[in-house]
Coordinates of C-alpha atoms in Angstrom, one line a residue:
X1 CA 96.9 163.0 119.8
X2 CA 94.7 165.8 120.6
X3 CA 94.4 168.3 123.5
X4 CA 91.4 169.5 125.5
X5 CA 92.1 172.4 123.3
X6 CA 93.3 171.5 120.0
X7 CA 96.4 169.7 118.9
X8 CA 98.6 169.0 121.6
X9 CA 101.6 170.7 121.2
X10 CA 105.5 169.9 121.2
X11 CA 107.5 171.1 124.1
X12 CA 109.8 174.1 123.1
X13 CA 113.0 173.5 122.9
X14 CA 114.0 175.6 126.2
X15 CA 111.0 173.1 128.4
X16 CA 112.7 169.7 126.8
X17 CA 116.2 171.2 127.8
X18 CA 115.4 171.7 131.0
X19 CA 113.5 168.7 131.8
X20 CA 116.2 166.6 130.5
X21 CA 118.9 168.7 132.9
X22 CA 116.3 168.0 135.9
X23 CA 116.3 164.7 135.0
X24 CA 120.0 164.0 134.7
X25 CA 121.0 166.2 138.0
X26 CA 118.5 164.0 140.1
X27 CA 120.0 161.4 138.7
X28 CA 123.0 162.1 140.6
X29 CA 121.3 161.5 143.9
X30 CA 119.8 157.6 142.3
X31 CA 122.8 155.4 142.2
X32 CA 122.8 152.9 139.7
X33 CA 122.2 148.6 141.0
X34 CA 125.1 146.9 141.9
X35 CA 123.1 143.4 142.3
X36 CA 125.9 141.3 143.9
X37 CA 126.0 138.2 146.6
X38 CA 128.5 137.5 148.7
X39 CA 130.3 134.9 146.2
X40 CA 130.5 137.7 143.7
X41 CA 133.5 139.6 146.4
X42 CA 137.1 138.8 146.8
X43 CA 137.1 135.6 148.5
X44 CA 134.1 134.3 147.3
X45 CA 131.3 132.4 149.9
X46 CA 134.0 131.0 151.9
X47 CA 136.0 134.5 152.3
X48 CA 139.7 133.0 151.7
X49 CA 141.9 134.2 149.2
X50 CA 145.7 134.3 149.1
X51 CA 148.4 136.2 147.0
X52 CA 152.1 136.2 146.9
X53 CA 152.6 133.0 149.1
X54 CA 150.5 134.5 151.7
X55 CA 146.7 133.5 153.0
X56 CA 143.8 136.4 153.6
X57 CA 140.3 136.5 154.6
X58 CA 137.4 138.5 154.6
X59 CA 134.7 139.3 156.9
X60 CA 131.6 140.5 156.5
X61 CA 129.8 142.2 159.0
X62 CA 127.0 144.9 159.6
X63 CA 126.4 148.4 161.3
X64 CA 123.7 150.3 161.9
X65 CA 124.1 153.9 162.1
X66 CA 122.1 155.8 165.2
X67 CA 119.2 158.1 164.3
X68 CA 120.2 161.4 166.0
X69 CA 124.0 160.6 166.9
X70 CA 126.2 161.6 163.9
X71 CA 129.8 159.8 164.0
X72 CA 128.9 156.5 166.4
X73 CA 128.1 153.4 165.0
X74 CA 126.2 150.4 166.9
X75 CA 127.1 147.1 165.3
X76 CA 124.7 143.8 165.8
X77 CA 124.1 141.6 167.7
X78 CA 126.7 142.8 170.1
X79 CA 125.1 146.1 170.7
X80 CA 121.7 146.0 171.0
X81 CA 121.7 150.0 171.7
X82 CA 118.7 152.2 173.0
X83 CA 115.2 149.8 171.8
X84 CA 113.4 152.9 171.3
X85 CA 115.0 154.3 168.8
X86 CA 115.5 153.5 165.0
X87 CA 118.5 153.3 163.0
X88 CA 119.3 155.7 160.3
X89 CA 120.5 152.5 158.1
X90 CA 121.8 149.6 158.2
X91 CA 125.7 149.3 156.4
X92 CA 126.7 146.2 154.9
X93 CA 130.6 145.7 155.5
X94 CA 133.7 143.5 154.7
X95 CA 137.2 143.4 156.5
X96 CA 139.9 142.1 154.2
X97 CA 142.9 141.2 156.2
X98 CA 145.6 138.4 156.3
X99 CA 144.9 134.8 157.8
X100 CA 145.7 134.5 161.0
X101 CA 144.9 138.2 161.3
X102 CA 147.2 140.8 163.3
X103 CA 145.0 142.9 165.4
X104 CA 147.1 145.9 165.5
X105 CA 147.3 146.4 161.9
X106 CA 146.5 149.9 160.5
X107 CA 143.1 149.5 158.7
X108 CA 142.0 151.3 155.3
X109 CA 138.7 152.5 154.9
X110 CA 137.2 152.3 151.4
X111 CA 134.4 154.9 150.4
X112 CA 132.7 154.2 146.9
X113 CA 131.5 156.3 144.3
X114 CA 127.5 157.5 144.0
X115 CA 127.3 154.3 141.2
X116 CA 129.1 151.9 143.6
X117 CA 129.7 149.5 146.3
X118 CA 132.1 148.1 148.3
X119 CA 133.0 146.2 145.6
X120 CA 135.2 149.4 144.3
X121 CA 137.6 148.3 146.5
X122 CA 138.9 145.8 144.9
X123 CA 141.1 148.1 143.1
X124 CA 143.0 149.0 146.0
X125 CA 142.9 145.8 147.6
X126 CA 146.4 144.0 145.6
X127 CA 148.3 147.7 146.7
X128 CA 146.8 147.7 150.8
X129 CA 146.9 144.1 152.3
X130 CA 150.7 142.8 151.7
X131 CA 151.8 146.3 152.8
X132 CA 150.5 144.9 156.3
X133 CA 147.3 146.9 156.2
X134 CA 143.6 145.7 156.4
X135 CA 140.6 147.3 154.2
X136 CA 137.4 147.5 155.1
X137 CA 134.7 148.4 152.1
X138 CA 131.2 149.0 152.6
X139 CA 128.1 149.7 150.9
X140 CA 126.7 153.0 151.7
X141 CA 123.1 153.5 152.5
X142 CA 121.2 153.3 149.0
X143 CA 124.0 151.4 147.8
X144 CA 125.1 147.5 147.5
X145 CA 122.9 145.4 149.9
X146 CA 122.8 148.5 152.6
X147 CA 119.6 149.8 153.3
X148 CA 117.8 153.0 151.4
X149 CA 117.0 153.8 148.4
X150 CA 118.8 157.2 147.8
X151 CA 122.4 158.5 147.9
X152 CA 123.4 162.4 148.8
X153 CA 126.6 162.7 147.2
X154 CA 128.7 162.8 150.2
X155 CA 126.1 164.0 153.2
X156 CA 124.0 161.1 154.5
X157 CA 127.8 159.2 153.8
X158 CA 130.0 161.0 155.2
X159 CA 127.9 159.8 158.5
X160 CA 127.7 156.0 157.1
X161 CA 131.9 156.5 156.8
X162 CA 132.0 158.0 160.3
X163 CA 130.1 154.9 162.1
X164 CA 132.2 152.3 160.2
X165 CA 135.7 154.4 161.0
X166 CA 133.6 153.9 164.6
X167 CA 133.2 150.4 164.5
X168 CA 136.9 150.0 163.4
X169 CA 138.0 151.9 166.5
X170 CA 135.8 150.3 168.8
X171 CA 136.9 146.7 167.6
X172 CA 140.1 146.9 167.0
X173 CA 141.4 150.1 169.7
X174 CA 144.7 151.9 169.1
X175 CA 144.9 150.7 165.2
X176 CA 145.8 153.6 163.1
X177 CA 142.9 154.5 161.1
X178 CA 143.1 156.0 157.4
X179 CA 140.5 156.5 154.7
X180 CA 140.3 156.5 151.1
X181 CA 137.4 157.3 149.0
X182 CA 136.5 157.9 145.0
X183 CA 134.6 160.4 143.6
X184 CA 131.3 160.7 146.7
X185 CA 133.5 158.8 148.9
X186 CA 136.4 161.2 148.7
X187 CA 133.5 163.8 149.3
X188 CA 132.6 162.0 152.5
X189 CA 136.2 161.3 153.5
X190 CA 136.8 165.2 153.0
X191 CA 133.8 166.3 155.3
X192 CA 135.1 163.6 157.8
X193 CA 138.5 164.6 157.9
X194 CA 137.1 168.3 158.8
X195 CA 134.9 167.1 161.2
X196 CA 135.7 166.3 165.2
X197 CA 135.5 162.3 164.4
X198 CA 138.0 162.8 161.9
X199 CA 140.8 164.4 163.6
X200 CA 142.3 161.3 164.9
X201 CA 142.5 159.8 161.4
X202 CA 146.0 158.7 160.5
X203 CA 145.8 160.0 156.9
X204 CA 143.2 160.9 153.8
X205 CA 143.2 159.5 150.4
X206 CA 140.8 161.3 148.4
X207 CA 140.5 160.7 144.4
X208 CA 138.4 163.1 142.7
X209 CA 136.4 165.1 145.0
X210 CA 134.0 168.1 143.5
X211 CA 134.3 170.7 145.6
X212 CA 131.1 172.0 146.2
X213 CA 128.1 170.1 145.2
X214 CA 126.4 173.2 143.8
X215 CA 129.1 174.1 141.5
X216 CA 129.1 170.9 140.2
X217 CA 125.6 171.3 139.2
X218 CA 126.6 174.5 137.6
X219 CA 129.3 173.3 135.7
X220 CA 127.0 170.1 134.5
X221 CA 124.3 172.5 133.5
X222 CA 126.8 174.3 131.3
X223 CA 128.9 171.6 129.9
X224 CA 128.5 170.9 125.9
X225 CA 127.2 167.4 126.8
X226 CA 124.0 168.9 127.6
X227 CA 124.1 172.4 127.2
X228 CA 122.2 175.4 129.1
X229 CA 122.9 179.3 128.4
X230 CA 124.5 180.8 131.6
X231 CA 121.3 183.0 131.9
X232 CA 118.8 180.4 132.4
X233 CA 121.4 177.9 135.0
X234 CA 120.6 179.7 138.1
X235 CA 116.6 179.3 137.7
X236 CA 117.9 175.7 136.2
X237 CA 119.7 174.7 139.3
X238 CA 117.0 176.3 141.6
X239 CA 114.5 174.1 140.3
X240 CA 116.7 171.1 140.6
X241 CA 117.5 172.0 144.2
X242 CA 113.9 172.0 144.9
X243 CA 113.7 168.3 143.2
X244 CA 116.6 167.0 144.7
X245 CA 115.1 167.9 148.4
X246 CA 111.6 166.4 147.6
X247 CA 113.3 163.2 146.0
X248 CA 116.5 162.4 148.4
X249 CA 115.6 164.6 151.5
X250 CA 118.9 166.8 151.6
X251 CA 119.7 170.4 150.4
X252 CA 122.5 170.2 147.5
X253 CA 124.1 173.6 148.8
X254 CA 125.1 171.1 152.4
X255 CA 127.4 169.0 150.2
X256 CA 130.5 172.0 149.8
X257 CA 133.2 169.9 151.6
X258 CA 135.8 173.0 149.8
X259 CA 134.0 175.1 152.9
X260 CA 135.2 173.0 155.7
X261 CA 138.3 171.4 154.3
X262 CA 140.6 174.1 155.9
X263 CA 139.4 172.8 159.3
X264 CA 140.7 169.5 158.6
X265 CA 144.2 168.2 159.9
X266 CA 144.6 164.5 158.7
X267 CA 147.6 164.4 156.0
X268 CA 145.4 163.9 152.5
X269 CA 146.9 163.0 149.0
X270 CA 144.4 165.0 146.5
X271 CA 144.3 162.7 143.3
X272 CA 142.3 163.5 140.0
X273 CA 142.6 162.6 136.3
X274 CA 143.4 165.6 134.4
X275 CA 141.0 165.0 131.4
X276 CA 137.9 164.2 133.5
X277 CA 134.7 165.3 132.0
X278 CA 132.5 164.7 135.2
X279 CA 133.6 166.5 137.8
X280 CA 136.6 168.8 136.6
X281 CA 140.1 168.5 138.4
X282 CA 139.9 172.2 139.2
X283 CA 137.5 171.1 141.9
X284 CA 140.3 169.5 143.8
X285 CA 142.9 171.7 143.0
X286 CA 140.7 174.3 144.8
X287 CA 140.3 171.7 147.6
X288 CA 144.0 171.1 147.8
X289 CA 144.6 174.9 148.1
X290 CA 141.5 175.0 151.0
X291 CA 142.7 172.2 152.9
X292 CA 144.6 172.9 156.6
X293 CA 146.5 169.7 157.0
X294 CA 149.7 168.4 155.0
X295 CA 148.9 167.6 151.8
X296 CA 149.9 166.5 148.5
X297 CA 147.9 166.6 145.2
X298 CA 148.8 163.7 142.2
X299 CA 147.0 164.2 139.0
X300 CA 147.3 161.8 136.3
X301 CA 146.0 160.7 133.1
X302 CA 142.6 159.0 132.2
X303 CA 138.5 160.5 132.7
X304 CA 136.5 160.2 135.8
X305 CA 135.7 156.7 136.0
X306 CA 139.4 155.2 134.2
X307 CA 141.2 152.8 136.3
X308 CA 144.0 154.5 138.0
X309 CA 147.1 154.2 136.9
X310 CA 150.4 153.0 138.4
X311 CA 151.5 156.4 139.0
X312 CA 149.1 157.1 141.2
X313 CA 148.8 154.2 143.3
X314 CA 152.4 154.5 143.7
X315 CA 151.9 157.6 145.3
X316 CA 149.1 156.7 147.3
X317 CA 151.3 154.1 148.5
X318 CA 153.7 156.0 149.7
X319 CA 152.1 158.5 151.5
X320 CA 150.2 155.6 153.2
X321 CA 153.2 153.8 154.1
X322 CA 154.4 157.1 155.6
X323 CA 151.2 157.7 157.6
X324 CA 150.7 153.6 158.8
X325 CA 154.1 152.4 159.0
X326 CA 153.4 149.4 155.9
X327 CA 155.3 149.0 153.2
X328 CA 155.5 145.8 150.8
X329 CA 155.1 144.9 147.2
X330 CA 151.7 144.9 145.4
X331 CA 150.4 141.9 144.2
X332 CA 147.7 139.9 142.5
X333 CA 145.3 138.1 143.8
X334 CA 144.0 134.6 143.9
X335 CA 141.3 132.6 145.2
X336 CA 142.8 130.4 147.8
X337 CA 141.1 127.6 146.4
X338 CA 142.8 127.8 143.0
X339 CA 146.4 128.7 145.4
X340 CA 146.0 125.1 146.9
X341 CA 144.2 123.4 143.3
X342 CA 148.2 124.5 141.8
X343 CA 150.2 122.8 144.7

């Protein structure tokens, strides 16, 4: 194919390098779909499962999350909140708990990753509810079935997180509250713990956090995966910056949770796999070090996105069994439909 003004001409080398690190740091803020229904979560349609002789349900519910009013959540049809003003978003949620359910059980809040929903809290689910703790997972906004079509890698969610921790509080009142999040949702959980809705938080699980989002961008932009000489990274990253605002309306340099974590005082267990290629585990090593309340930092075998191994949930168990007062055997789970099918 021709140009106006001759044969059109191959993009150097430095122009295709840099448009294919603009397009994979944008990326970051486009989470991938998670097309699910409700029959596809634990419990299925109905919501009932059971596991080690014992009956559980879940819940679903929604909560939209105030324009203008950071940290307080407004959940329908209960609340039909000020008329004249729009919702940021509306979060799509599930409580897990057992059946008949105990009110004053400490509940776990699950924050997913930038590719997930609350379906990534499944993991966790066999380790929290027969310790005598409830979960509650939720889709972000721009994730699962919530509204939106963009994530921010911990900023818009770290004000989704506070307005379900809200809801929690509001519904169930003097329940310990703790939160747990993966990758963005340790991000999130990091910024909330550091902020004044997170002080009351019983404790902070946070698995794989980057510490600043900036310097992830940096280290991407120099990593042999897709390679960029150190000299031409800071015009790189500019330039992404610049996309990044136009495309998901937030400033990466906002997202730096290793900036506020030594305001935080929730407990926090740092965990990491020591071989991850994604976001490095000196990230949270330097978030450990930065953070102001007790803390504890587990690494482990396995890359970003491995399943976690026993080691780790063992210590995530324990230091949640310190902070909520639970403590029983993880189990597996079954539908309770196949539980009562067996009898």
């Amino acid at each position: 194919m021709r140009g106006l003004c001759g044969p059109a001409r191959r993009p150097s080398a430095r122009r295709r390098a840099r448009r294919r690190r603009k397009s994979s740091l944008t990326a970051l803020a486009t989470p991938s779909d998670d097309a699910y229904t409700a029959a596809d979560l634990v419990g299925g349609a109905a919501g009932a499962f059971a596991a080690g002789g014992r009956a559980y349900r879940r819940t679903d519910f929604a909560v939209d999350v105030p324009a203008g009013v950071a940290g307080t959540a407004r959940t329908r049809p209960s609340d039909p909140g000020d008329p004249g003003r729009e919702p940021l978003g509306r979060l799509q949620a599930s409580l897990y708990e057992r059946s008949p359910p105990n009110p004053a059980a400490p509940v776990v809040v699950y924050a997913h990753c930038n590719s997930g929903s609350r379906r990534d809290a499944d993991e966790v689910l066999g380790l929290l509810l027969p310790r005598g703790a409830a979960v509650v997972a939720f889709d972000a906004r721009g994730s699962g079935l919530s509204t939106g079509s963009v994530v921010s890698l911990g900023a818009t969610e770290a004000v989704d997180l506070a307005a379900i921790v809200a809801h929690v509080r509001l519904t169930r009142p003097g329940c310990r509250v703790a939160v747990w999040g993966r990758s963005m949702g340790a991000v999130a959980a990091l910024t909330l713990a550091a902020s004044r809705a997170g002080a009351p938080l019983a404790a902070v699980v946070a698995d794989s956090p980057f510490a600043s989002l900036p310097d992830l961008m940096r280290d991407l932009a120099t990593s042999r995966s897709v390679p960029l000489p150190r000299l031409l990274a800071a015009p790189a990253l500019a330039l992404m910056r610049r996309s990044v605002r136009k495309r998901a309306g937030f400033d990466v340099r906002a997202v730096a949770p290793v900036l506020t974590a030594p305001s935080a005082t929730p407990p926090a267990l740092f965990g990491h796999a020591d071989a991850d290629s994604f976001i490095p585990v000196a990230h949270t090593k330097r978030l450990h070090a930065a953070y102001g309340g007790v803390k504890a930092l587990c690494t482990f075998g396995g890359d970003h996105n491995s399943a976690r191994p026993p080691v780790f949930h063992a210590a995530a168990a324990a230091f949640l069994d310190a902070a909520l007062g639970t403590g029983e055997p993880a189990v597996s789970f079954v539908p309770a439909a196949a539980l009562a099918a067996a009898a």
